[in-house]
mmCIF file of C-alpha atoms and ligand atoms in Angstrom:
data_model
loop_
_atom_site.group_PDB
_atom_site.id
_atom_site.type_symbol
_atom_site.label_atom_id
_atom_site.label_comp_id
_atom_site.label_asym_id
_atom_site.label_seq_id
_atom_site.Cartn_x
_atom_site.Cartn_y
_atom_site.Cartn_z
ATOM 1 C CA MET A 801 14.535 -17.895 4.981
ATOM 2 C CA SER A 802 12.992 -14.728 6.392
ATOM 3 C CA SER A 803 9.287 -14.147 5.678
ATOM 4 C CA ILE A 804 10.064 -10.535 4.702
ATOM 5 C CA LEU A 805 12.989 -9.530 2.483
ATOM 6 C CA VAL A 806 14.212 -5.953 2.729
ATOM 7 C CA SER A 807 16.837 -4.113 0.675
ATOM 8 C CA LEU A 808 17.734 -0.470 0.204
ATOM 9 C CA ASP A 809 18.932 0.662 -3.201
ATOM 10 C CA GLY A 810 19.315 4.311 -4.181
ATOM 11 C CA GLY A 811 16.585 5.656 -1.905
ATOM 12 C CA VAL A 812 14.088 2.841 -2.586
ATOM 13 C CA LEU A 813 13.395 0.405 0.239
ATOM 14 C CA SER A 814 12.157 -2.804 -1.399
ATOM 15 C CA ILE A 815 10.021 -4.996 0.831
ATOM 16 C CA THR A 816 9.089 -8.467 -0.416
ATOM 17 C CA LEU A 817 6.503 -10.626 1.337
ATOM 18 C CA ASN A 818 8.261 -13.973 1.345
ATOM 19 C CA ARG A 819 6.143 -17.009 2.153
ATOM 20 C CA PRO A 820 5.605 -18.099 -1.448
ATOM 21 C CA ASP A 821 4.372 -21.622 -0.560
ATOM 22 C CA LYS A 822 1.470 -19.988 1.297
ATOM 23 C CA LEU A 823 0.913 -17.257 -1.283
ATOM 24 C CA ASN A 824 2.592 -14.937 1.261
ATOM 25 C CA ALA A 825 -0.207 -15.322 3.814
ATOM 26 C CA PHE A 826 0.361 -13.415 7.045
ATOM 27 C CA ASN A 827 1.614 -15.021 10.236
ATOM 28 C CA PRO A 828 2.768 -13.120 13.342
ATOM 29 C CA GLU A 829 6.432 -13.204 12.298
ATOM 30 C CA MET A 830 5.622 -11.656 8.953
ATOM 31 C CA HIS A 831 3.580 -8.919 10.656
ATOM 32 C CA GLN A 832 6.454 -8.125 13.014
ATOM 33 C CA LEU A 833 9.060 -7.998 10.250
ATOM 34 C CA LEU A 834 6.832 -5.864 8.034
ATOM 35 C CA LYS A 835 6.272 -3.491 10.939
ATOM 36 C CA ALA A 836 10.048 -3.205 11.448
ATOM 37 C CA ALA A 837 10.615 -2.549 7.734
ATOM 38 C CA LEU A 838 8.000 0.219 7.657
ATOM 39 C CA GLU A 839 9.443 1.762 10.820
ATOM 40 C CA ARG A 840 12.841 1.759 9.125
ATOM 41 C CA ALA A 841 11.262 3.451 6.103
ATOM 42 C CA ARG A 842 9.862 6.135 8.379
ATOM 43 C CA GLU A 843 13.007 6.739 10.410
ATOM 44 C CA GLU A 844 15.802 6.509 7.830
ATOM 45 C CA ALA A 845 16.330 9.688 5.825
ATOM 46 C CA ALA A 846 18.063 7.603 3.129
ATOM 47 C CA VAL A 847 14.733 5.879 2.420
ATOM 48 C CA ARG A 848 12.649 8.134 0.165
ATOM 49 C CA ALA A 849 10.216 5.605 -1.362
ATOM 50 C CA VAL A 850 9.037 2.081 -0.623
ATOM 51 C CA LEU A 851 8.355 -0.713 -3.107
ATOM 52 C CA LEU A 852 6.153 -3.525 -1.780
ATOM 53 C CA THR A 853 5.724 -6.825 -3.630
ATOM 54 C CA GLY A 854 5.313 -10.555 -3.082
ATOM 55 C CA ALA A 855 7.639 -13.486 -3.795
ATOM 56 C CA GLY A 856 6.479 -16.300 -6.077
ATOM 57 C CA LYS A 857 3.171 -16.519 -7.905
ATOM 58 C CA GLY A 858 0.983 -14.592 -5.474
ATOM 59 C CA PHE A 859 1.089 -11.159 -3.862
ATOM 60 C CA CYS A 860 -0.568 -12.040 -0.548
ATOM 61 C CA ALA A 861 -3.470 -14.325 0.465
ATOM 62 C CA GLY A 862 -4.271 -12.470 3.706
ATOM 63 C CA GLN A 863 -4.316 -14.192 7.045
ATOM 64 C CA ASP A 864 -2.692 -17.643 7.229
ATOM 65 C CA LEU A 865 -5.792 -19.778 7.671
ATOM 66 C CA ALA A 866 -3.794 -22.729 8.976
ATOM 67 C CA GLU A 867 -3.618 -20.702 12.193
ATOM 68 C CA ARG A 868 -7.409 -20.320 12.293
ATOM 69 C CA ASN A 869 -8.432 -23.960 11.991
ATOM 70 C CA VAL A 870 -10.190 -24.459 15.333
ATOM 71 C CA ALA A 871 -10.880 -28.002 16.564
ATOM 72 C CA PRO A 872 -14.572 -28.938 16.906
ATOM 73 C CA GLY A 873 -15.845 -27.833 20.304
ATOM 74 C CA ALA A 874 -12.844 -25.589 21.020
ATOM 75 C CA ALA A 875 -13.425 -21.918 21.846
ATOM 76 C CA PRO A 876 -13.499 -19.553 18.842
ATOM 77 C CA ILE A 877 -10.568 -17.207 18.235
ATOM 78 C CA ASP A 878 -11.258 -13.547 18.986
ATOM 79 C CA LEU A 879 -10.268 -11.979 15.662
ATOM 80 C CA SER A 880 -10.425 -8.454 17.079
ATOM 81 C CA VAL A 881 -7.131 -9.225 18.799
ATOM 82 C CA THR A 882 -5.117 -9.722 15.585
ATOM 83 C CA ILE A 883 -7.047 -7.019 13.742
ATOM 84 C CA GLY A 884 -6.323 -4.608 16.593
ATOM 85 C CA SER A 885 -2.718 -5.573 17.117
ATOM 86 C CA TYR A 886 -1.544 -6.316 13.579
ATOM 87 C CA TYR A 887 -3.776 -5.446 10.613
ATOM 88 C CA ASN A 888 -5.117 -2.063 11.699
ATOM 89 C CA PRO A 889 -1.731 -0.734 12.853
ATOM 90 C CA LEU A 890 -0.242 -1.950 9.550
ATOM 91 C CA VAL A 891 -2.769 -0.050 7.441
ATOM 92 C CA ARG A 892 -2.364 3.075 9.600
ATOM 93 C CA ARG A 893 1.430 2.818 9.399
ATOM 94 C CA MET A 894 1.273 2.640 5.604
ATOM 95 C CA ARG A 895 -1.137 5.532 5.172
ATOM 96 C CA GLU A 896 0.714 7.708 7.694
ATOM 97 C CA LEU A 897 4.174 7.006 6.264
ATOM 98 C CA PRO A 898 5.307 10.426 4.972
ATOM 99 C CA LYS A 899 6.955 8.759 1.955
ATOM 100 C CA PRO A 900 5.307 7.135 -1.081
ATOM 101 C CA ILE A 901 4.629 3.391 -1.183
ATOM 102 C CA VAL A 902 4.513 1.759 -4.611
ATOM 103 C CA CYS A 903 2.897 -1.667 -4.685
ATOM 104 C CA ALA A 904 3.766 -4.211 -7.381
ATOM 105 C CA VAL A 905 0.964 -6.785 -7.284
ATOM 106 C CA ASN A 906 2.622 -9.807 -8.870
ATOM 107 C CA GLY A 907 -0.246 -12.302 -8.515
ATOM 108 C CA VAL A 908 -3.422 -12.865 -6.580
ATOM 109 C CA ALA A 909 -4.084 -10.369 -3.755
ATOM 110 C CA ALA A 910 -6.736 -11.914 -1.509
ATOM 111 C CA GLY A 911 -8.390 -11.064 1.806
ATOM 112 C CA ALA A 912 -6.275 -8.703 3.880
ATOM 113 C CA GLY A 913 -3.627 -9.047 1.155
ATOM 114 C CA CYS A 914 -5.976 -7.305 -1.267
ATOM 115 C CA ASN A 915 -6.719 -4.450 1.100
ATOM 116 C CA ILE A 916 -3.070 -3.983 2.065
ATOM 117 C CA ALA A 917 -2.336 -3.542 -1.648
ATOM 118 C CA LEU A 918 -5.150 -0.981 -1.863
ATOM 119 C CA ALA A 919 -3.696 0.857 1.149
ATOM 120 C CA CYS A 920 -0.535 1.600 -0.867
ATOM 121 C CA ASP A 921 -0.187 4.945 -2.617
ATOM 122 C CA LEU A 922 0.454 3.772 -6.198
ATOM 123 C CA VAL A 923 -0.620 0.275 -7.154
ATOM 124 C CA LEU A 924 0.662 -1.443 -10.282
ATOM 125 C CA ALA A 925 -0.450 -4.974 -11.106
ATOM 126 C CA ALA A 926 0.753 -7.674 -13.458
ATOM 127 C CA ARG A 927 -1.832 -8.361 -16.171
ATOM 128 C CA SER A 928 -2.248 -11.906 -14.781
ATOM 129 C CA ALA A 929 -2.816 -10.670 -11.198
ATOM 130 C CA SER A 930 -6.222 -10.480 -9.542
ATOM 131 C CA PHE A 931 -7.925 -8.893 -6.549
ATOM 132 C CA LEU A 932 -10.186 -10.923 -4.318
ATOM 133 C CA GLN A 933 -12.248 -9.909 -1.298
ATOM 134 C CA ALA A 934 -12.100 -13.528 -0.149
ATOM 135 C CA PHE A 935 -13.615 -12.818 3.263
ATOM 136 C CA SER A 936 -17.252 -13.810 2.712
ATOM 137 C CA ARG A 937 -16.079 -17.163 1.276
ATOM 138 C CA ILE A 938 -15.086 -18.049 4.846
ATOM 139 C CA GLY A 939 -17.817 -16.145 6.682
ATOM 140 C CA LEU A 940 -15.960 -12.876 7.403
ATOM 141 C CA ILE A 941 -16.278 -9.244 6.384
ATOM 142 C CA PRO A 942 -13.637 -7.251 4.512
ATOM 143 C CA ASP A 943 -11.068 -5.868 6.967
ATOM 144 C CA SER A 944 -7.723 -4.074 6.775
ATOM 145 C CA GLY A 945 -9.588 -1.030 5.444
ATOM 146 C CA GLY A 946 -11.566 -2.880 2.755
ATOM 147 C CA THR A 947 -14.917 -1.378 3.726
ATOM 148 C CA TYR A 948 -13.277 2.069 3.606
ATOM 149 C CA PHE A 949 -11.223 1.744 0.421
ATOM 150 C CA LEU A 950 -13.638 -0.178 -1.810
ATOM 151 C CA PRO A 951 -16.609 2.220 -1.871
ATOM 152 C CA ARG A 952 -14.311 5.224 -2.146
ATOM 153 C CA LEU A 953 -12.270 3.793 -5.000
ATOM 154 C CA ALA A 954 -14.863 1.838 -6.944
ATOM 155 C CA GLY A 955 -18.254 3.167 -5.741
ATOM 156 C CA SER A 956 -20.678 1.453 -3.418
ATOM 157 C CA ALA A 957 -22.367 -0.815 -6.011
ATOM 158 C CA ARG A 958 -19.043 -2.366 -7.030
ATOM 159 C CA ALA A 959 -17.813 -2.476 -3.440
ATOM 160 C CA MET A 960 -20.913 -4.415 -2.423
ATOM 161 C CA GLY A 961 -20.587 -6.827 -5.354
ATOM 162 C CA LEU A 962 -16.932 -7.500 -4.586
ATOM 163 C CA ALA A 963 -17.593 -8.050 -0.884
ATOM 164 C CA LEU A 964 -20.742 -10.188 -1.205
ATOM 165 C CA LEU A 965 -19.848 -12.302 -4.224
ATOM 166 C CA ALA A 966 -16.098 -12.592 -3.486
ATOM 167 C CA ASP A 967 -15.295 -13.121 -7.166
ATOM 168 C CA LYS A 968 -11.744 -12.642 -8.414
ATOM 169 C CA LEU A 969 -11.417 -9.251 -10.105
ATOM 170 C CA PRO A 970 -8.829 -9.412 -12.902
ATOM 171 C CA ALA A 971 -6.148 -6.693 -12.767
ATOM 172 C CA GLU A 972 -7.310 -4.984 -15.965
ATOM 173 C CA GLU A 973 -10.838 -4.672 -14.576
ATOM 174 C CA ALA A 974 -9.434 -3.368 -11.282
ATOM 175 C CA GLU A 975 -7.674 -0.672 -13.294
ATOM 176 C CA ARG A 976 -10.869 0.179 -15.234
ATOM 177 C CA TRP A 977 -12.782 0.396 -11.949
ATOM 178 C CA GLY A 978 -10.255 2.819 -10.493
ATOM 179 C CA LEU A 979 -9.028 0.464 -7.789
ATOM 180 C CA ILE A 980 -5.415 0.638 -8.972
ATOM 181 C CA TRP A 981 -3.115 2.967 -10.917
ATOM 182 C CA LYS A 982 -2.030 0.701 -13.737
ATOM 183 C CA THR A 983 -1.817 -2.815 -15.176
ATOM 184 C CA VAL A 984 1.382 -3.824 -16.954
ATOM 185 C CA ASP A 985 2.645 -6.922 -18.755
ATOM 186 C CA ASP A 986 3.860 -9.520 -16.259
ATOM 187 C CA ALA A 987 7.440 -9.346 -17.516
ATOM 188 C CA GLN A 988 7.465 -5.555 -17.073
ATOM 189 C CA LEU A 989 5.949 -5.379 -13.590
ATOM 190 C CA MET A 990 9.100 -5.161 -11.492
ATOM 191 C CA THR A 991 11.058 -2.983 -13.954
ATOM 192 C CA GLU A 992 8.223 -0.498 -14.253
ATOM 193 C CA SER A 993 7.364 -0.465 -10.538
ATOM 194 C CA LEU A 994 11.011 0.017 -9.577
ATOM 195 C CA SER A 995 11.392 2.782 -12.126
ATOM 196 C CA ILE A 996 8.391 4.619 -10.607
ATOM 197 C CA ALA A 997 9.735 4.075 -7.081
ATOM 198 C CA LYS A 998 13.166 5.393 -8.162
ATOM 199 C CA THR A 999 11.602 8.476 -9.729
ATOM 200 C CA LEU A 1000 9.689 9.116 -6.505
ATOM 201 C CA SER A 1001 12.830 8.550 -4.415
ATOM 202 C CA ALA A 1002 14.501 11.437 -6.262
ATOM 203 C CA GLY A 1003 11.501 13.725 -5.754
ATOM 204 C CA PRO A 1004 10.431 16.270 -3.144
ATOM 205 C CA THR A 1005 9.837 13.790 -0.331
ATOM 206 C CA LYS A 1006 8.287 16.308 2.063
ATOM 207 C CA ALA A 1007 5.758 17.388 -0.546
ATOM 208 C CA TYR A 1008 4.890 13.744 -1.233
ATOM 209 C CA GLY A 1009 4.202 13.172 2.460
ATOM 210 C CA LEU A 1010 1.966 16.249 2.533
ATOM 211 C CA ILE A 1011 0.173 15.154 -0.662
ATOM 212 C CA LYS A 1012 -0.635 11.824 1.028
ATOM 213 C CA LYS A 1013 -1.916 13.657 4.090
ATOM 214 C CA ALA A 1014 -4.139 15.971 2.033
ATOM 215 C CA LEU A 1015 -5.600 13.365 -0.282
ATOM 216 C CA TYR A 1016 -6.236 10.797 2.450
ATOM 217 C CA ALA A 1017 -7.922 13.423 4.647
ATOM 218 C CA SER A 1018 -10.198 14.609 1.832
ATOM 219 C CA ALA A 1019 -12.591 11.635 1.977
ATOM 220 C CA GLY A 1020 -13.776 12.715 5.431
ATOM 221 C CA ASN A 1021 -13.581 16.501 4.979
ATOM 222 C CA SER A 1022 -15.953 19.230 3.778
ATOM 223 C CA LEU A 1023 -14.611 21.548 1.039
ATOM 224 C CA ASP A 1024 -14.117 24.226 3.707
ATOM 225 C CA ALA A 1025 -12.068 21.946 5.918
ATOM 226 C CA GLN A 1026 -10.063 20.702 2.948
ATOM 227 C CA LEU A 1027 -9.263 24.239 1.783
ATOM 228 C CA ASP A 1028 -8.000 25.048 5.283
ATOM 229 C CA LEU A 1029 -5.931 21.873 5.325
ATOM 230 C CA GLU A 1030 -4.420 22.709 1.913
ATOM 231 C CA ARG A 1031 -3.481 26.160 3.203
ATOM 232 C CA ASP A 1032 -1.721 24.691 6.249
ATOM 233 C CA LEU A 1033 0.053 21.932 4.351
ATOM 234 C CA GLN A 1034 1.103 24.301 1.562
ATOM 235 C CA ARG A 1035 2.659 26.526 4.186
ATOM 236 C CA GLU A 1036 4.705 23.529 5.324
ATOM 237 C CA ALA A 1037 5.677 22.605 1.751
ATOM 238 C CA GLY A 1038 6.633 26.221 1.077
ATOM 239 C CA LEU A 1039 9.118 26.107 3.945
ATOM 240 C CA SER A 1040 10.977 23.107 2.501
ATOM 241 C CA GLU A 1041 14.394 23.301 0.843
ATOM 242 C CA ASP A 1042 13.004 21.299 -2.053
ATOM 243 C CA TYR A 1043 10.420 23.992 -2.846
ATOM 244 C CA ARG A 1044 13.196 26.607 -2.913
ATOM 245 C CA GLU A 1045 15.201 24.333 -5.221
ATOM 246 C CA GLY A 1046 12.164 23.629 -7.425
ATOM 247 C CA VAL A 1047 11.541 27.326 -8.046
ATOM 248 C CA ALA A 1048 15.251 28.108 -8.551
ATOM 249 C CA ALA A 1049 15.555 25.242 -11.055
ATOM 250 C CA PHE A 1050 12.497 26.494 -12.949
ATOM 251 C CA ILE A 1051 13.879 30.032 -13.183
ATOM 252 C CA GLN A 1052 17.320 28.751 -14.217
ATOM 253 C CA LYS A 1053 15.745 26.381 -16.770
ATOM 254 C CA ARG A 1054 17.437 23.261 -15.337
ATOM 255 C CA LYS A 1055 16.308 20.033 -13.707
ATOM 256 C CA PRO A 1056 15.731 20.370 -9.953
ATOM 257 C CA VAL A 1057 17.891 18.350 -7.581
ATOM 258 C CA PHE A 1058 15.609 17.443 -4.689
ATOM 259 C CA LYS A 1059 17.114 16.278 -1.442
ATOM 260 C CA GLY A 1060 13.963 15.321 0.415
ATOM 261 C CA LYS A 1061 14.388 18.194 2.862
HETATM 262 O O1 LIG B 576 -7.798 -14.036 11.302
HETATM 263 C C1 LIG B 576 -7.590 -12.879 11.596
HETATM 264 O O2 LIG B 576 -6.610 -12.551 12.306
HETATM 265 C C2 LIG B 576 -8.492 -11.816 11.087
HETATM 266 C C3 LIG B 576 -7.974 -11.242 9.829
HETATM 267 C C4 LIG B 576 -8.323 -11.749 8.653
HETATM 268 C C5 LIG B 576 -7.744 -11.221 7.406
HETATM 269 C C6 LIG B 576 -7.922 -12.157 6.227
HETATM 270 O O3 LIG B 576 -7.146 -12.025 5.333
HETATM 271 S S1 LIG B 576 -9.188 -13.293 6.207
HETATM 272 C C7 LIG B 576 -9.046 -13.964 4.560
HETATM 273 C C8 LIG B 576 -7.985 -15.031 4.478
HETATM 274 N N1 LIG B 576 -7.642 -15.394 3.128
HETATM 275 C C9 LIG B 576 -8.415 -16.140 2.340
HETATM 276 O O4 LIG B 576 -9.506 -16.507 2.682
HETATM 277 C C10 LIG B 576 -7.830 -16.551 1.002
HETATM 278 C C11 LIG B 576 -7.511 -18.036 1.024
HETATM 279 N N2 LIG B 576 -6.891 -18.444 -0.223
HETATM 280 C C12 LIG B 576 -7.605 -18.664 -1.342
HETATM 281 O O5 LIG B 576 -8.800 -18.507 -1.400
HETATM 282 C C13 LIG B 576 -6.827 -19.153 -2.534
HETATM 283 O O6 LIG B 576 -5.595 -19.640 -2.104
HETATM 284 C C14 LIG B 576 -6.603 -18.040 -3.576
HETATM 285 C C15 LIG B 576 -7.930 -17.715 -4.265
HETATM 286 C C16 LIG B 576 -6.025 -16.778 -2.937
HETATM 287 C C17 LIG B 576 -5.584 -18.529 -4.636
HETATM 288 O O7 LIG B 576 -6.040 -19.753 -5.162
HETATM 289 P P1 LIG B 576 -5.041 -20.651 -6.033
HETATM 290 O O8 LIG B 576 -5.849 -21.790 -6.557
HETATM 291 O O9 LIG B 576 -4.313 -19.798 -7.004
HETATM 292 O O10 LIG B 576 -3.921 -21.152 -5.006
HETATM 293 P P2 LIG B 576 -4.096 -22.274 -3.878
HETATM 294 O O11 LIG B 576 -3.779 -23.610 -4.450
HETATM 295 O O12 LIG B 576 -5.395 -22.127 -3.192
HETATM 296 O O13 LIG B 576 -2.950 -21.818 -2.848
HETATM 297 C C18 LIG B 576 -1.596 -22.187 -3.018
HETATM 298 C C19 LIG B 576 -1.079 -22.646 -1.669
HETATM 299 O O14 LIG B 576 -1.165 -21.557 -0.764
HETATM 300 C C20 LIG B 576 -1.937 -23.764 -1.073
HETATM 301 O O15 LIG B 576 -1.082 -24.571 -0.303
HETATM 302 P P3 LIG B 576 -0.781 -26.100 -0.781
HETATM 303 O O16 LIG B 576 -2.096 -26.778 -0.925
HETATM 304 O O17 LIG B 576 -0.073 -25.940 -2.083
HETATM 305 O O18 LIG B 576 0.095 -26.638 0.296
HETATM 306 C C21 LIG B 576 -2.859 -23.024 -0.144
HETATM 307 O O19 LIG B 576 -3.345 -23.793 0.920
HETATM 308 C C22 LIG B 576 -1.930 -21.925 0.372
HETATM 309 N N3 LIG B 576 -2.717 -20.767 0.815
HETATM 310 C C23 LIG B 576 -3.373 -19.882 0.064
HETATM 311 N N4 LIG B 576 -3.979 -18.974 0.834
HETATM 312 C C24 LIG B 576 -3.673 -19.291 2.103
HETATM 313 C C25 LIG B 576 -2.878 -20.456 2.108
HETATM 314 N N5 LIG B 576 -2.441 -21.008 3.231
HETATM 315 C C26 LIG B 576 -2.802 -20.429 4.400
HETATM 316 N N6 LIG B 576 -3.570 -19.312 4.460
HETATM 317 C C27 LIG B 576 -4.018 -18.720 3.348
HETATM 318 N N7 LIG B 576 -4.747 -17.594 3.435
#
């Protein structure tokens, strides 16, 4: 069975992390297949939204630690190699994808698994799910963007508490803290996440890509720089067929039919 399941249905590319016995922990094969799925999402015009979730009871437990169990006396593993070749490119690929990524967190999201969820554009979580910066439990620091996302989403006091104490944060608290978009009943998670992904897949895809660009740039920009960026990106949006259609539909008092162009 493949460690990543991929299916395209009506503009939504569903990607399921599929190592349920390991709580979908990452190994190199899973990284490579996830990379291929996200490249497909970028290249294929038929893909207009992505839905990311995990198989089984967990979302993702980060790095597969069975691959990090070094024998006494053996040389340590240089973690910058996997961070540089797998985790960082993954987070960049997700943030730079010019199409929305909806994440359905179906269970515990721990370590890099937590931060990969936070790197998605709209995060829904099952009420029973939880978020865990597990890193300090094993003597590491948050990676995969954790030290960037946490203070920006939840503020530095909460970011520090999550990173130092490595306590499980229940989904409802994650929602209250502004880490995620929404918590839903477990039984509703996939229906609701898919419905949001389907809505997005029928939307103005180019504008969504530009919205991602603008909002993700804002954390590092001054107001002046952000206003300039908005001007430039709005120019691009204004040249799209979907903008033309949006205005025409408004004037004609009908629903717009966006084509993602
Ligand atoms: O190394 C690098 O390349 C650098 C990058 C690092 C990125 C990272 O993600 S570092 C952080 C790695 N992840 C963790 O430290 C989390 C480890 N897992 C846990 O702490 C717990 O599993 C959870 C708190 C997430 C969930 O606990 P619980 O009690 O619900 O489940 P469990 O019983 O611990 O796990 C179920 C099974 O999944 C279990 O296998 P078993 O005993 O039934 O055969 C467990 O060993 C396995 N599992 C869970 N997490 C991992 C894992 N196996 C390998 N690697 C894991 N990360």
